[in-house]
Structure formats: structure tokens, C-alpha cells
Coordinates of C-alpha atoms in Angstrom, one line a residue:
Chain A
M1 CA -20.0 -16.6 17.3
L2 CA -19.2 -17.2 13.7
K3 CA -22.1 -19.6 12.9
G4 CA -24.3 -18.2 10.1
R5 CA -22.1 -15.2 9.4
H6 CA -20.8 -14.0 6.0
L7 CA -17.1 -13.3 5.1
I8 CA -17.0 -10.4 2.7
E9 CA -13.9 -8.6 3.7
P10 CA -11.1 -9.5 6.2
E11 CA -12.3 -6.9 8.7
D12 CA -15.6 -8.6 9.1
F13 CA -14.0 -10.8 11.8
T14 CA -12.4 -9.6 15.0
K15 CA -8.8 -10.6 15.9
E16 CA -10.3 -13.0 18.4
E17 CA -12.6 -14.6 15.8
L18 CA -9.7 -14.9 13.4
D19 CA -7.8 -16.7 16.2
E20 CA -10.7 -19.1 16.6
I21 CA -10.4 -20.0 12.9
F22 CA -6.6 -20.4 13.1
T23 CA -6.8 -22.6 16.2
L24 CA -9.3 -24.8 14.4
A25 CA -7.2 -24.8 11.2
N26 CA -4.1 -25.9 13.3
S27 CA -6.2 -28.7 14.9
I28 CA -7.2 -29.9 11.4
I29 CA -3.5 -29.9 10.3
E30 CA -2.6 -32.0 13.4
N31 CA -5.4 -34.5 13.0
Q32 CA -7.2 -34.5 9.7
N33 CA -8.9 -37.8 10.3
M34 CA -10.9 -36.3 13.2
Y35 CA -12.7 -34.0 10.7
L36 CA -13.3 -36.5 7.8
H37 CA -17.1 -36.6 8.5
S38 CA -17.7 -33.2 10.1
C39 CA -19.7 -32.0 7.1
D40 CA -21.5 -35.2 6.2
G41 CA -24.8 -34.2 4.5
K42 CA -23.7 -30.6 4.0
L43 CA -23.5 -28.9 0.6
L44 CA -21.2 -26.1 -0.6
A45 CA -22.1 -24.1 -3.7
T46 CA -19.1 -22.7 -5.6
L47 CA -20.5 -19.9 -7.8
F48 CA -17.6 -18.8 -9.9
Y49 CA -18.6 -16.0 -12.3
E50 CA -15.1 -15.9 -13.6
P51 CA -12.5 -18.7 -13.9
S52 CA -10.2 -19.3 -11.0
T53 CA -9.0 -22.9 -10.9
R54 CA -6.8 -22.5 -7.8
T55 CA -9.3 -20.8 -5.4
R56 CA -12.2 -23.0 -6.6
F57 CA -10.2 -26.2 -6.1
S58 CA -9.1 -25.0 -2.7
F59 CA -12.7 -24.5 -1.6
E60 CA -13.9 -27.8 -3.2
S61 CA -11.1 -29.8 -1.7
A62 CA -11.7 -28.2 1.7
M63 CA -15.4 -29.3 1.6
L64 CA -14.8 -32.8 0.3
R65 CA -12.1 -33.4 2.9
L66 CA -14.7 -32.5 5.6
G67 CA -17.1 -35.2 4.2
G68 CA -19.4 -32.6 2.5
N69 CA -20.4 -32.3 -1.1
V70 CA -20.1 -29.6 -3.7
V71 CA -22.2 -28.1 -6.5
G72 CA -21.7 -25.1 -8.6
F73 CA -20.4 -23.6 -11.8
S74 CA -16.9 -22.5 -12.9
E75 CA -17.9 -19.9 -15.5
P76 CA -21.2 -18.1 -16.0
G77 CA -21.7 -19.5 -19.5
S78 CA -22.8 -22.8 -18.0
S79 CA -25.4 -21.2 -15.6
S80 CA -28.7 -19.3 -15.6
V81 CA -26.6 -16.1 -15.5
M82 CA -26.4 -16.4 -19.3
K83 CA -30.2 -16.1 -19.3
G84 CA -29.9 -12.8 -17.6
E85 CA -30.8 -13.8 -14.1
S86 CA -29.9 -11.3 -11.4
I87 CA -27.4 -12.1 -8.6
A88 CA -30.1 -11.6 -6.0
D89 CA -32.3 -14.2 -7.7
T90 CA -29.5 -16.7 -8.2
I91 CA -28.4 -16.4 -4.6
R92 CA -32.0 -16.9 -3.2
T93 CA -32.3 -20.0 -5.4
V94 CA -28.9 -21.5 -4.7
G95 CA -29.3 -20.6 -1.0
S96 CA -32.4 -22.7 -0.9
Y97 CA -30.5 -25.8 -2.1
T98 CA -27.2 -25.5 -0.3
D99 CA -25.8 -24.8 3.2
I100 CA -23.0 -22.4 2.3
I101 CA -21.9 -20.5 -0.8
A102 CA -18.4 -19.5 -2.0
M103 CA -18.7 -16.8 -4.7
R104 CA -16.2 -15.2 -7.1
H105 CA -17.4 -12.4 -9.3
P106 CA -15.6 -9.9 -11.6
K107 CA -17.7 -7.0 -10.3
E108 CA -16.7 -5.4 -7.0
G109 CA -19.3 -5.7 -4.3
A110 CA -21.1 -8.7 -5.8
P111 CA -20.6 -10.9 -2.8
K112 CA -21.8 -8.1 -0.5
L113 CA -24.9 -7.9 -2.6
A114 CA -25.3 -11.6 -2.4
S115 CA -25.0 -11.5 1.4
M116 CA -28.0 -9.2 1.5
Y117 CA -30.2 -11.8 -0.1
S118 CA -28.7 -15.1 1.0
P119 CA -30.3 -17.4 3.6
V120 CA -27.0 -19.1 4.1
P121 CA -23.4 -17.9 4.7
I122 CA -21.6 -16.2 1.8
I123 CA -17.8 -16.4 1.5
N124 CA -16.3 -13.9 -0.9
A125 CA -13.8 -15.9 -3.0
G126 CA -12.7 -12.7 -4.8
D127 CA -14.6 -9.7 -6.3
G128 CA -12.7 -8.0 -9.1
G129 CA -9.8 -5.9 -7.7
H130 CA -11.7 -5.4 -4.4
Q131 CA -11.4 -8.0 -1.7
H132 CA -10.1 -11.6 -1.4
P133 CA -10.5 -12.4 2.3
T134 CA -9.7 -16.1 2.2
Q135 CA -6.3 -15.2 0.6
T136 CA -5.7 -13.0 3.7
L137 CA -6.7 -15.8 6.0
T138 CA -4.3 -18.1 4.1
D139 CA -1.5 -15.6 4.4
L140 CA -2.1 -15.1 8.1
L141 CA -2.2 -18.8 8.9
T142 CA 1.0 -19.3 6.9
I143 CA 2.7 -16.5 8.8
Q144 CA 1.5 -17.8 12.2
N145 CA 2.7 -21.4 11.4
I146 CA 6.1 -20.3 10.2
K147 CA 6.9 -17.3 12.3
G148 CA 4.9 -18.3 15.4
N149 CA 3.0 -15.0 15.7
F150 CA 1.9 -11.9 13.9
S151 CA 3.9 -9.3 15.8
N152 CA 7.4 -7.7 15.8
L153 CA 7.8 -8.4 12.1
T154 CA 9.3 -6.4 9.2
I155 CA 7.2 -7.2 6.2
G156 CA 8.3 -6.4 2.7
L157 CA 5.7 -6.3 0.0
C158 CA 7.1 -6.2 -3.5
G159 CA 5.7 -5.6 -7.0
D160 CA 2.4 -4.2 -8.0
L161 CA 1.2 -2.6 -4.7
K162 CA -1.3 -0.3 -6.4
F163 CA -3.7 -2.9 -7.9
G164 CA -2.8 -5.9 -5.8
R165 CA -5.8 -6.5 -3.6
T166 CA -4.1 -9.3 -1.6
V167 CA -1.4 -6.8 -0.6
H168 CA -3.9 -4.2 0.6
S169 CA -5.8 -6.8 2.7
L170 CA -2.6 -8.2 4.2
I171 CA -1.3 -4.8 5.2
K172 CA -4.6 -4.0 6.8
A173 CA -4.7 -7.3 8.6
L174 CA -1.1 -7.2 9.9
S175 CA -1.6 -3.5 11.0
R176 CA -4.0 -4.9 13.6
Y177 CA -1.1 -6.6 15.4
E178 CA 1.7 -5.0 17.5
N179 CA 5.0 -3.6 16.5
N180 CA 5.0 -4.6 12.8
S181 CA 6.7 -2.4 10.2
F182 CA 6.4 -2.4 6.4
I183 CA 8.8 -1.9 3.5
L184 CA 6.9 -1.2 0.3
I185 CA 8.9 -2.1 -2.7
S186 CA 7.5 -1.0 -6.1
P187 CA 8.0 1.3 -9.1
Q188 CA 6.7 4.8 -8.7
E189 CA 3.6 4.1 -10.8
L190 CA 2.6 1.1 -8.7
R191 CA 2.9 2.5 -5.2
I192 CA 0.4 1.7 -2.5
P193 CA -2.8 3.8 -2.7
P194 CA -3.3 6.6 -0.3
Y195 CA -6.1 4.9 1.6
I196 CA -3.8 2.2 2.8
K197 CA -1.1 4.7 3.8
N198 CA -3.8 6.4 5.8
V199 CA -4.5 3.2 7.7
L200 CA -0.8 3.0 8.6
D201 CA -0.5 6.7 9.4
D202 CA -3.5 6.6 11.6
K203 CA -2.0 3.8 13.7
N204 CA 1.5 5.3 13.7
I205 CA 2.9 2.2 12.0
K206 CA 6.4 2.6 10.4
Y207 CA 6.7 2.1 6.7
I208 CA 9.0 3.2 3.9
E209 CA 8.6 3.1 0.2
V210 CA 11.6 2.0 -2.0
E211 CA 12.1 1.1 -5.6
K212 CA 14.6 -1.7 -5.4
L213 CA 14.3 -5.1 -3.7
E214 CA 18.0 -5.7 -3.4
D215 CA 18.4 -2.5 -1.3
V216 CA 16.1 -3.8 1.5
I217 CA 15.9 -7.6 1.3
G218 CA 18.4 -8.0 4.1
D219 CA 16.1 -6.2 6.6
L220 CA 13.0 -8.4 6.0
D221 CA 11.4 -11.1 8.1
I222 CA 8.7 -11.7 5.5
L223 CA 8.9 -11.0 1.7
Y224 CA 5.5 -11.0 0.0
M225 CA 6.0 -11.1 -3.8
T226 CA 3.5 -10.1 -6.4
R227 CA 3.6 -9.9 -10.1
V228 CA 4.5 -6.7 -12.0
Q229 CA 2.9 -6.5 -15.4
K230 CA 4.7 -4.6 -18.1
E231 CA 1.4 -2.9 -19.2
R232 CA 1.2 -1.1 -15.8
F233 CA 4.3 1.0 -16.5
F234 CA 3.9 4.4 -18.1
N235 CA 6.9 4.1 -20.2
E236 CA 9.2 1.4 -21.6
A237 CA 12.4 2.9 -20.3
D238 CA 11.2 2.7 -16.7
Y239 CA 10.1 -0.9 -17.2
I240 CA 13.5 -1.9 -18.6
R241 CA 15.3 0.0 -15.8
L242 CA 13.3 -1.6 -13.0
K243 CA 12.0 -5.0 -14.2
D244 CA 14.9 -7.0 -12.7
S245 CA 14.4 -5.4 -9.3
Y246 CA 11.1 -7.2 -9.0
I247 CA 12.4 -10.7 -9.9
L248 CA 13.5 -12.7 -6.9
D249 CA 16.5 -14.9 -7.7
S250 CA 19.3 -16.8 -5.9
E251 CA 21.6 -13.7 -6.0
K252 CA 19.1 -11.6 -4.1
M253 CA 18.3 -14.5 -1.7
K254 CA 22.0 -14.4 -0.7
L255 CA 21.4 -10.9 0.7
A256 CA 18.4 -12.0 2.8
K257 CA 18.2 -13.2 6.4
E258 CA 18.4 -16.9 7.1
D259 CA 14.9 -17.0 8.5
L260 CA 13.3 -14.9 5.8
T261 CA 9.9 -16.2 4.7
V262 CA 9.0 -15.8 1.0
L263 CA 5.3 -15.8 0.2
H264 CA 3.3 -15.3 -3.0
P265 CA -0.4 -15.5 -3.6
L266 CA 0.2 -17.4 -6.8
P267 CA 0.1 -17.9 -9.7
R268 CA 3.5 -16.6 -10.4
V269 CA 4.8 -15.8 -13.9
N270 CA 8.4 -14.8 -13.7
E271 CA 8.7 -12.7 -10.5
I272 CA 10.3 -15.6 -8.6
S273 CA 13.0 -17.6 -10.4
Y274 CA 12.5 -21.4 -10.3
E275 CA 15.9 -21.7 -8.7
V276 CA 14.4 -20.1 -5.5
D277 CA 11.9 -22.9 -5.2
N278 CA 14.5 -25.2 -3.6
D279 CA 15.5 -22.6 -1.0
P280 CA 14.0 -23.6 2.4
R281 CA 12.9 -19.9 2.8
A282 CA 10.5 -20.2 -0.2
C283 CA 7.2 -21.0 1.5
Y284 CA 4.7 -20.2 -1.3
F285 CA 3.7 -23.9 -1.9
R286 CA 3.3 -24.5 1.8
Q287 CA 1.1 -21.4 1.7
V288 CA -1.2 -23.0 -0.8
K289 CA -1.8 -26.0 1.5
F290 CA -2.5 -23.6 4.4
G291 CA -5.1 -22.1 2.2
M292 CA -7.0 -25.3 2.0
Y293 CA -6.8 -25.9 5.8
V294 CA -8.0 -22.4 6.6
R295 CA -10.9 -22.8 4.3
M296 CA -11.8 -26.0 6.0
A297 CA -11.8 -24.2 9.3
L298 CA -13.8 -21.3 7.9
I299 CA -16.5 -23.6 6.5
L300 CA -16.8 -25.5 9.8
K301 CA -17.1 -22.2 11.8
L302 CA -19.6 -20.6 9.5
L303 CA -21.7 -23.8 9.4
G304 CA -21.4 -24.1 13.2
V305 CA -20.1 -27.7 12.9
E306 CA -17.1 -28.8 14.9
Chain B
M1 CA -32.6 45.8 -2.6
L2 CA -34.9 43.2 -4.3
N3 CA -38.2 42.8 -2.5
I4 CA -40.1 39.6 -2.5
D5 CA -43.4 39.3 -0.7
S6 CA -43.4 37.2 2.5
I7 CA -45.5 34.1 2.3
A8 CA -48.5 33.2 4.5
N9 CA -48.3 29.5 4.3
G10 CA -45.4 27.5 2.9
I11 CA -41.8 26.8 3.1
V12 CA -38.6 28.9 3.1
I13 CA -35.4 27.1 2.2
D14 CA -32.7 29.3 3.5
H15 CA -28.9 29.4 3.7
I16 CA -28.4 27.5 0.5
K17 CA -24.8 27.6 -0.8
V18 CA -24.5 30.0 -3.6
G19 CA -25.0 28.2 -6.9
Y20 CA -27.0 25.4 -5.4
G21 CA -30.4 27.3 -5.3
F22 CA -31.0 26.5 -8.9
K23 CA -30.1 22.8 -8.5
I24 CA -32.5 22.5 -5.6
F25 CA -35.2 24.4 -7.5
N26 CA -34.9 21.8 -10.3
Y27 CA -34.6 18.9 -8.0
L28 CA -37.9 19.8 -6.3
G29 CA -39.5 20.3 -9.7
L30 CA -40.5 23.8 -8.9
D31 CA -40.3 24.8 -12.6
K32 CA -43.6 23.1 -13.0
A33 CA -45.2 24.6 -9.9
D34 CA -48.6 26.2 -10.2
Y35 CA -48.2 28.2 -7.0
R36 CA -46.0 31.1 -6.1
V37 CA -42.3 30.3 -5.9
A38 CA -39.3 32.6 -5.6
L39 CA -35.7 31.6 -6.2
I40 CA -33.4 34.4 -5.0
M41 CA -29.7 34.0 -5.7
N42 CA -26.7 35.8 -4.3
V43 CA -28.6 37.2 -1.3
P44 CA -26.2 39.0 1.2
S45 CA -25.7 36.8 4.3
K46 CA -24.0 37.6 7.6
K47 CA -23.0 34.0 8.1
Y48 CA -21.8 33.0 4.6
G49 CA -21.3 36.4 2.7
K50 CA -23.8 35.3 0.1
K51 CA -26.5 32.7 -0.1
D52 CA -29.4 31.4 -2.2
L53 CA -32.9 31.3 -1.0
I54 CA -36.2 29.6 -2.1
K55 CA -39.7 30.6 -1.0
I56 CA -42.5 28.3 -1.8
E57 CA -46.1 29.3 -1.1
N58 CA -47.4 25.7 -0.7
V59 CA -47.2 22.9 1.8
M60 CA -45.3 20.0 0.3
D61 CA -43.3 17.0 1.5
L62 CA -39.5 17.6 1.3
D63 CA -37.0 14.8 1.2
L64 CA -34.8 16.1 4.0
T65 CA -32.2 13.3 3.5
M66 CA -31.7 14.4 -0.1
L67 CA -31.6 18.1 0.7
G68 CA -29.1 17.4 3.6
F69 CA -27.0 15.5 1.1
I70 CA -27.1 18.3 -1.5
D71 CA -26.3 21.0 1.1
P72 CA -26.1 20.2 4.9
N73 CA -26.0 23.9 5.8
I74 CA -29.6 24.5 4.6
T75 CA -32.2 25.6 7.1
I76 CA -35.9 25.0 6.4
A77 CA -38.6 27.2 7.9
I78 CA -42.2 26.0 7.8
I79 CA -44.5 29.1 7.7
E80 CA -48.1 29.0 8.9
D81 CA -50.2 32.2 9.1
E82 CA -47.2 34.3 8.3
K83 CA -45.3 32.9 11.3
I84 CA -42.4 30.4 11.5
K85 CA -44.0 27.3 12.9
E86 CA -40.9 25.1 12.7
K87 CA -37.3 25.6 11.8
I88 CA -35.3 22.5 10.6
H89 CA -31.5 22.5 10.5
L90 CA -30.1 19.9 8.1
S91 CA -26.9 17.8 8.3
L92 CA -25.3 15.3 6.1
P93 CA -27.2 12.0 6.4
K94 CA -25.3 9.0 7.7
K95 CA -26.7 6.7 5.1
I96 CA -28.4 7.4 1.7
E97 CA -30.3 5.1 -0.5
N98 CA -31.1 5.6 -4.2
V99 CA -30.0 9.2 -4.1
I100 CA -26.8 8.8 -6.1
E101 CA -25.2 6.1 -8.1
C102 CA -21.7 4.6 -7.8
K103 CA -19.3 6.0 -10.5
N104 CA -17.0 2.9 -10.3
P105 CA -17.5 1.1 -13.6
R106 CA -16.4 -2.1 -11.9
C107 CA -19.0 -1.9 -9.2
V108 CA -21.8 -4.5 -9.1
T109 CA -24.4 -1.7 -9.2
S110 CA -23.4 -1.2 -12.8
I111 CA -24.9 -4.5 -13.8
E112 CA -27.5 -5.7 -11.3
R113 CA -31.1 -4.8 -12.0
N114 CA -33.3 -3.2 -9.3
I115 CA -30.4 -2.8 -7.0
V116 CA -30.7 -0.3 -4.1
H117 CA -27.8 2.2 -4.4
K118 CA -26.5 2.5 -0.9
F119 CA -23.8 4.9 0.4
V120 CA -22.5 5.6 3.9
L121 CA -20.9 8.8 5.2
V122 CA -17.2 8.3 5.9
D123 CA -15.9 11.9 6.2
E124 CA -18.4 14.4 7.6
E125 CA -16.0 17.3 7.3
K126 CA -15.3 16.7 3.6
G127 CA -18.7 15.3 2.8
I128 CA -17.3 12.0 1.4
Y129 CA -19.5 9.0 1.0
K130 CA -18.5 5.4 0.3
C131 CA -20.4 2.9 -1.9
E132 CA -21.6 0.1 0.5
Y133 CA -20.9 -2.5 -2.2
C134 CA -17.5 -1.6 -3.7
D135 CA -16.1 1.0 -1.1
H136 CA -15.6 3.5 -3.9
N137 CA -15.6 7.1 -2.6
Y138 CA -18.2 9.6 -3.8
D139 CA -17.3 13.2 -3.1
G140 CA -19.9 15.8 -3.8
W141 CA -23.3 16.1 -5.5
E142 CA -23.3 16.9 -9.1
G143 CA -27.0 16.9 -9.8

């Protein structure tokens, strides 16, 4: 039963509960008209304590497409936060006006704190470098729709694997399904943190760590790209030596399988060349749309409306 | 051998890890006590080689959660009429509230007023706690 629950981190829901959400999301994709008035009279609050156009638009579009309405702020400067109001007080107030709250905050754990005071469901829309569970739901729905299931996949994750929260959540989520293996492609400085390796080790899941994308791209079923920022490198020489390894272009795509799926949480900067956009294996803009559908399904489930 | 009188009524905190006796002495505010208190350090111990020990000739409330967090191997003996009335073995508490604060500068606890600092035990063997808000690990009391 998902009605009235909060979503703070991807593990808050069981595999079965995630399946419920994906089934509903697929039903919405097939017949959007059926859900046009599902949330009539319902109000979503989007409390964005730091700017994030993409995620906020996704939540707001999701609610509006369900017939509901939206209130909120897109930066704390235009809210009572500037007057020094605590998160607990803001949430108790907003929770009295609205039916469900999507919250983004630069401080880690802020949505968890909010969930302790909120009379309505809280959805974590990203808390600093910590969790971004609706991105994980988005990634999973995309994979399910394109690959058909979440098992027997070789997943490559490329770029900043140390600080990339979407990468950590996705590895944890896919490690719950059978017979997946991971190829972790990053410079030495940006390798996956030990606690994620522990998750894989504990479950006896196969993974290797490599430095160059071109060496392994031919083995992958899914390639999840993330941005590598120059300032994350310890020295300029390593950056120059490795930077092109983390840029996906047509040359590297020639080495990949025909049914590779390329994903990216977006926004991209230069880690995927524009020439790749026309390749049918580039699925990152489809992924964005799945993000809206999965948020529609999530809102319906947490409100208990279907 | 150093001789310390036995106490008639009070508390003996025994099997304290060497070096932690003084921390617990301070934590309990025993420097301000107006009753008899003995802190004995580096006492020979069969079990640990050496230990610290505190004798308090007074009946007082002890926060067993906090003491268990500082040193889970402590034993506490309640003395009445020169006899041990009760012996309490401590362990690491599963949850602690407002005992320690998260060291992660990005944690919400660094900005929210009146927040309850909550930690859960994630590794009993190594004594590692995790902040319930940001999941940041906290390993060891530095009080």
C-alpha cells in the first residue's frame, strides 16, 4: 500500500511496490486520456530550495496532466525561508494547504526531516549530493520499456562515479535484480565509493573498474553517462590524458552493440557529442519523458487515487 | 597497590576502557561533586589487561544509553549497604538521540534549529553509527 507514504530514498519501496508504480506508469503511457482528471481538486506543492528547472517542470507537468494544480517556490528567496523559518515549520504549514509535497533542498537529509513533520506525502526531489529517488524511478522505467526487464544486463556507468548520486542509486536499485553485472568507467580519482562496492560484494555481483570507455563499450547493454568536471581531477595532466575517454562520440558508438541503450540523467555539457543524438541507441530524451510518466504514477499512488 | 575505601551506598562504574575514565568522569560532572568520588586509572584487569574505574558514593541517575555509547564494555554495580544490589552490563545502543552531532557539513542538522540529532547503529563490531538524516557515518566518541 503506497497511499500516504513518503519517498525519501529508492529503497523505501519494495521491488513489488516499484512494479506497481511502473505498471501504472505504463498504463498512463498507453492511455493518457484516462487519467486527465484523476487528480481534480488535488494540490501539489513544489518546494525548491535550490533551482532545478528540469525536475520542477517534470513534477509540475505530471500534476497538471493529471488534472491537479500546483503551488510552490523555485528558489528560497521568494519564500518565508528568507525570514528564517525552519523546515519543520514550513512543512507543517504547506502540508496544511496541499495534498502532496515535492521538495528539493541543498542540505542532505532535508526531505527526511520534512517527512517527520509532514501530514501529507513528501517526495524527495533531490537533497544535495545524497538522494534523488525519482531519477532512479525514471531510469528504471526507461530501462524496463527499452530492454523489457531489469535482469541479465551488463551496465556500464561512465564519468564521475564518486559524487554522482544518480549513479549510486541506480547501482543499488539494479543490484536488487538477478544476474546483472557492472562495468565502472571512471578516472582513478572519481571511482565509486567503498559503500557502493560493499553493496555489490555483499550480493556477489560482478563488477570491474576501468579507466577508458572505448575498452569496454562493446560489452555493454546499457551505458549510463555522467559529466566529468575538470575541477574534480587532482592534476591537469591526468585530465588531459583522460578527458576524451569520457566523451561519447560517433567513433566510440561504432564499437558498441547494436542494441546498446545510452542514458544520461541530464543536463549534459560535453560528455555526449551532439552527433550521437541522432543515433537510435541514444535514449536520453526518451528518458526525460519517462521521468514525467513515472512521476504521474508516483503522485497517483501516494495520493491513493487511480 | 593503591587502596581506595569501598563504598556503602553508591555506584561503581567498572571495566572502563583505559583512557575513557577521565572522559566519563567529566561527562558525569563529577568534578563538581560534593560527595566522595574516586577515579582510578590503569587498574590491572584479568579481562582487559588494564582498565579505568570510578567509584561514586552517591545515588544518582545515569544515562545508560550515553554510557553504553561511550564504552559498551562498561559494567555498573549499584551498591547498597556495602553489597552489590544490581549489576548492569552495557552494550552499544541501537539508536541514540541528541548524544552526538553529525560531522557532515552538508547535513540538514547543520542548519535546522531545534533538530533532534538521531543516529542508528549500523556496525556493532566496529561501533559505527549513521546519521538518520544524511546517512553519514560517525565512528567513535570524541567527547
